[in-house]
Amino acid sequence: MKDRYLVLISLVMVLVQTTLLQAIRIGDVIPNIMLIWLIIAIVLFGRYAGIKTAIYAGVLTDVIIGKGLGTHLLIYLTIASIIALLEEKIFKDNYITPVVLIIATTALFHTMFLFIDYFANGDIHIVRFLFGILLPEVIYNLAIGVVAYTTAFRIFMGYQMR
Amino acid sequence: MTIHPHLRNWLVVITVLLLVITIGVSVNGRERMTVVEDALGSVVRPIQKVLTQASNSISEFTYPARNLFRLSKENAALKTALLEAQRELIRQTMLQEEYNDLRELRKALNYAQRNDINNYLTANVVARDPGNWYGMFVIDAGLAEGVTESAMIFNGNGLIGQVFEVGEHWAKVITVIDNRGTVSFQILDDKRNFDGVVSGFSEDLLEGYLFDPEGEIFPGDQLITSGLGVYPNGVMIGEVTEVVEDKDTLLKTIRVKPNVDFKNIDRVFIIPQKNTMME
C-alpha cells in the first residue's frame, strides 16, 4: 500500500480514536483501533509497510494528543518490530493469529505505557492497570479486531480465512 | 531494500536512544510546541471539533440504553441540587468574618493575593485520551485566545486539571486524575483548617495526605484548592471517601472522589497563569 494511504488511514484512525470512539464506551473502556490497524498493516502489507505505519501513527498520536513527544512512537515501533520479526512465520489466514496478536499487542502497549509513566512520575497502580484497563480493553479489542482483521484479509488477500 | 544486519542493529539502538531522550525532554510539558506540531494540530482541530460534536450527540442518544439500570435523571437532578448547595456553602464559608479579618491582615502586610478566579476563558473539548486512562484531552483555545501553559482548567463541578502544552489555537490539558501532578487542598470547614496534597490514583479517585499528621479529616469532608501551587484557592476538588492511618509513616492517607466526571467533560473554563497581583 502506498505511503500516502498509510498516512491518511493512520490520521483517520487517530481522529476517530480521540473523538467518535468516545461515544461507544462500554464500562468506561474504548477499543484501541490504532493497535488493530497496526496489526493489519504489518501482517497484510508486509513488515516495511508496518514499520512505516507505526512511525506515522506514533508521530500523529503524539502530536495530536500525546503526553510526551515520542511515547506512542516508541511503543508502536516496538510493537511493529516484534510483529515484523514474526510476520513471515505466522499463518496469516488462521483465526488464532489475530486473537493472539491483539492480546499480546494490547498487553505490550499498556505495559510500556505504564513503565514510561513510572519513569516519568515514579508511581504506578497495578490493580487499576490490570482490571480497570487491560482486561476490559483486551476483550473489546478482540471483539472489534477479529472482525476488522477478517474483513481486511478478505479484501486485500482475496480469499476467506480458515 | 536490504540493510546490513550490523547497521540495522545500530539503527535500532540509535532510534531508541533518540526517542527516550525526546520523551524525557517533553514528558513534563513544554512552554511552546514546535511550528510543525502547532500547524498539524490547527489543521486537525476543526475536524476533531465536528467529530466530537457527533460523538457527544451519539453519546447522549445512547446514554439511556447504555445506562438502563441507572436512575440517571433522578441522579442528575440530585447532583445538580447538591452542587448548588456546595457552591452556596463555599460562598458562605468564605464570607465568614474571620476570613475577612485575615484578608485585612494580608493587605496590611502587603502580601500578594491571586484575584483572577473571576477572569476566565471558556473552551470546548475537541479530543480525548486515545487510551483508557482519561489523563489528557484537547481544547479548542490556545495562545491566541489567551491560554497559557499551566493555566487552570475547571468546570461547574470543580477542578479538572491544567494546560500541559499550548499551541496557537489549541491546547493539551492534563487532568488531576493523571498521576503526574499534585493539588494542594484544604478542608472546607471553618474549624478544621488543615492542608494537604492529593494526586491521581484512578479514573475516579485521588489519593493524598494531610501535612499535619495530627490533623483531623473524615470521610464525607469536602476538599477545595488551598491556593498553594498553580491553582487558585476555593475551587472544589471532591469528597473524602476513605481515611487510612499509616502507623509506619504516621501520615493519614486519604482517598478522594473528584466532583468532576472526567469521562464526560464537554466545556471547560480556563484561568490563565498570570503573575500574582498586589492588592
Short mmCIF file of N, CA, C and O in Angstrom, two decimals, chain B residues 136-179:
data_model
loop_
_atom_site.label_atom_id
_atom_site.label_comp_id
_atom_site.label_asym_id
_atom_site.label_seq_id
_atom_site.Cartn_x
_atom_site.Cartn_y
_atom_site.Cartn_z
N MET B 136 -5.72 12.91 29.60
CA MET B 136 -5.44 14.02 28.69
C MET B 136 -6.67 14.33 27.85
O MET B 136 -7.47 13.45 27.54
N PHE B 137 -6.82 15.59 27.46
CA PHE B 137 -7.74 15.93 26.39
C PHE B 137 -7.27 17.21 25.72
O PHE B 137 -6.34 17.87 26.19
N VAL B 138 -7.90 17.55 24.61
CA VAL B 138 -7.51 18.72 23.81
C VAL B 138 -8.67 19.70 23.80
O VAL B 138 -9.83 19.32 23.66
N ILE B 139 -8.36 20.99 23.98
CA ILE B 139 -9.39 22.04 23.92
C ILE B 139 -9.12 22.93 22.72
O ILE B 139 -8.01 22.97 22.19
N ASP B 140 -10.16 23.66 22.29
CA ASP B 140 -10.04 24.48 21.09
C ASP B 140 -9.73 25.93 21.41
O ASP B 140 -10.27 26.85 20.79
N ALA B 141 -8.84 26.14 22.37
CA ALA B 141 -8.37 27.50 22.66
C ALA B 141 -6.87 27.42 22.93
O ALA B 141 -6.39 26.46 23.52
N GLY B 142 -6.14 28.44 22.47
CA GLY B 142 -4.69 28.42 22.62
C GLY B 142 -4.15 29.80 22.96
O GLY B 142 -4.85 30.64 23.53
N LEU B 143 -2.92 30.03 22.56
CA LEU B 143 -2.24 31.30 22.89
C LEU B 143 -3.03 32.50 22.37
O LEU B 143 -3.12 33.53 23.05
N ALA B 144 -3.58 32.36 21.18
CA ALA B 144 -4.31 33.49 20.58
C ALA B 144 -5.54 33.87 21.39
O ALA B 144 -5.96 35.03 21.39
N GLU B 145 -6.11 32.89 22.10
CA GLU B 145 -7.30 33.18 22.91
C GLU B 145 -6.93 33.56 24.34
O GLU B 145 -7.81 33.87 25.13
N GLY B 146 -5.64 33.51 24.66
CA GLY B 146 -5.20 33.91 26.00
C GLY B 146 -4.82 32.77 26.92
O GLY B 146 -4.55 32.98 28.09
N VAL B 147 -4.82 31.55 26.40
CA VAL B 147 -4.47 30.39 27.23
C VAL B 147 -2.96 30.36 27.41
O VAL B 147 -2.20 30.62 26.49
N THR B 148 -2.53 30.03 28.62
CA THR B 148 -1.10 29.94 28.89
C THR B 148 -0.77 28.54 29.40
O THR B 148 -1.67 27.80 29.84
N GLU B 149 0.49 28.18 29.35
CA GLU B 149 0.89 26.89 29.90
C GLU B 149 0.64 26.90 31.40
O GLU B 149 0.82 27.93 32.05
N SER B 150 0.21 25.77 31.94
CA SER B 150 -0.13 25.59 33.36
C SER B 150 -1.37 26.37 33.78
O SER B 150 -1.64 26.50 34.98
N ALA B 151 -2.14 26.89 32.83
CA ALA B 151 -3.42 27.54 33.17
C ALA B 151 -4.34 26.51 33.82
O ALA B 151 -4.36 25.35 33.44
N MET B 152 -5.12 26.95 34.79
CA MET B 152 -6.03 26.04 35.49
C MET B 152 -7.28 25.77 34.65
O MET B 152 -7.83 26.68 34.03
N ILE B 153 -7.72 24.52 34.67
CA ILE B 153 -8.92 24.14 33.93
C ILE B 153 -9.95 23.63 34.94
O ILE B 153 -9.64 22.80 35.79
N PHE B 154 -11.16 24.14 34.85
CA PHE B 154 -12.21 23.66 35.74
C PHE B 154 -13.56 23.80 35.04
O PHE B 154 -13.64 24.35 33.94
N ASN B 155 -14.60 23.24 35.65
CA ASN B 155 -15.96 23.46 35.14
C ASN B 155 -16.88 23.68 36.33
O ASN B 155 -16.41 23.85 37.46
N GLY B 156 -18.16 23.67 36.07
CA GLY B 156 -19.11 23.95 37.15
C GLY B 156 -19.05 22.96 38.30
O GLY B 156 -19.48 23.25 39.41
N ASN B 157 -18.48 21.76 38.01
CA ASN B 157 -18.40 20.74 39.06
C ASN B 157 -17.14 20.87 39.91
O ASN B 157 -17.13 20.42 41.05
N GLY B 158 -16.11 21.46 39.35
CA GLY B 158 -14.89 21.62 40.14
C GLY B 158 -13.63 21.57 39.31
O GLY B 158 -13.65 21.76 38.09
N LEU B 159 -12.52 21.23 39.97
CA LEU B 159 -11.21 21.27 39.33
C LEU B 159 -11.04 20.12 38.35
O LEU B 159 -11.35 18.97 38.66
N ILE B 160 -10.51 20.44 37.17
CA ILE B 160 -10.27 19.41 36.15
C ILE B 160 -8.77 19.15 36.01
O ILE B 160 -8.33 18.01 36.06
N GLY B 161 -7.97 20.19 35.84
CA GLY B 161 -6.54 19.98 35.66
C GLY B 161 -5.85 21.26 35.23
O GLY B 161 -6.27 22.35 35.60
N GLN B 162 -4.80 21.11 34.43
CA GLN B 162 -4.09 22.29 33.94
C GLN B 162 -3.60 22.06 32.52
O GLN B 162 -3.51 20.93 32.04
N VAL B 163 -3.29 23.17 31.86
CA VAL B 163 -2.81 23.11 30.49
C VAL B 163 -1.40 22.53 30.48
O VAL B 163 -0.53 22.94 31.26
N PHE B 164 -1.18 21.56 29.61
CA PHE B 164 0.09 20.84 29.54
C PHE B 164 0.98 21.42 28.45
O PHE B 164 2.15 21.71 28.67
N GLU B 165 0.43 21.57 27.26
CA GLU B 165 1.14 22.20 26.14
C GLU B 165 0.14 23.08 25.41
O GLU B 165 -1.04 22.74 25.33
N VAL B 166 0.60 24.18 24.87
CA VAL B 166 -0.34 25.10 24.22
C VAL B 166 0.17 25.50 22.84
O VAL B 166 1.36 25.79 22.66
N GLY B 167 -0.75 25.46 21.87
CA GLY B 167 -0.46 25.91 20.50
C GLY B 167 -1.12 27.24 20.28
O GLY B 167 -1.58 27.89 21.21
N GLU B 168 -1.21 27.62 19.02
CA GLU B 168 -1.77 28.93 18.72
C GLU B 168 -3.27 28.97 18.99
O GLU B 168 -3.78 29.93 19.56
N HIS B 169 -4.00 27.91 18.57
CA HIS B 169 -5.45 27.90 18.73
C HIS B 169 -5.95 26.64 19.41
O HIS B 169 -7.14 26.32 19.34
N TRP B 170 -5.08 25.90 20.04
CA TRP B 170 -5.49 24.68 20.75
C TRP B 170 -4.51 24.39 21.86
O TRP B 170 -3.43 24.98 21.91
N ALA B 171 -4.91 23.52 22.76
CA ALA B 171 -4.03 23.20 23.89
C ALA B 171 -4.33 21.80 24.40
O ALA B 171 -5.46 21.32 24.30
N LYS B 172 -3.30 21.16 24.93
CA LYS B 172 -3.47 19.85 25.57
C LYS B 172 -3.63 20.07 27.07
O LYS B 172 -2.90 20.87 27.66
N VAL B 173 -4.57 19.36 27.66
CA VAL B 173 -4.85 19.51 29.08
C VAL B 173 -4.57 18.20 29.79
O VAL B 173 -4.95 17.12 29.30
N ILE B 174 -3.90 18.27 30.90
CA ILE B 174 -3.66 17.09 31.72
C ILE B 174 -4.55 17.19 32.95
O ILE B 174 -4.62 18.23 33.61
N THR B 175 -5.27 16.11 33.25
CA THR B 175 -6.25 16.17 34.34
C THR B 175 -5.62 15.81 35.68
O THR B 175 -4.52 15.23 35.73
N VAL B 176 -6.33 16.13 36.76
CA VAL B 176 -5.80 15.84 38.09
C VAL B 176 -5.76 14.34 38.37
O VAL B 176 -5.03 13.90 39.26
N ILE B 177 -6.54 13.53 37.61
CA ILE B 177 -6.51 12.10 37.86
C ILE B 177 -5.31 11.44 37.20
O ILE B 177 -5.02 10.27 37.45
N ASP B 178 -4.60 12.17 36.36
CA ASP B 178 -3.31 11.69 35.87
C ASP B 178 -2.34 11.80 37.04
O ASP B 178 -2.32 12.80 37.75
N ASN B 179 -1.53 10.76 37.24
CA ASN B 179 -0.70 10.78 38.45
C ASN B 179 0.53 11.65 38.34
O ASN B 179 1.48 11.54 39.10
#
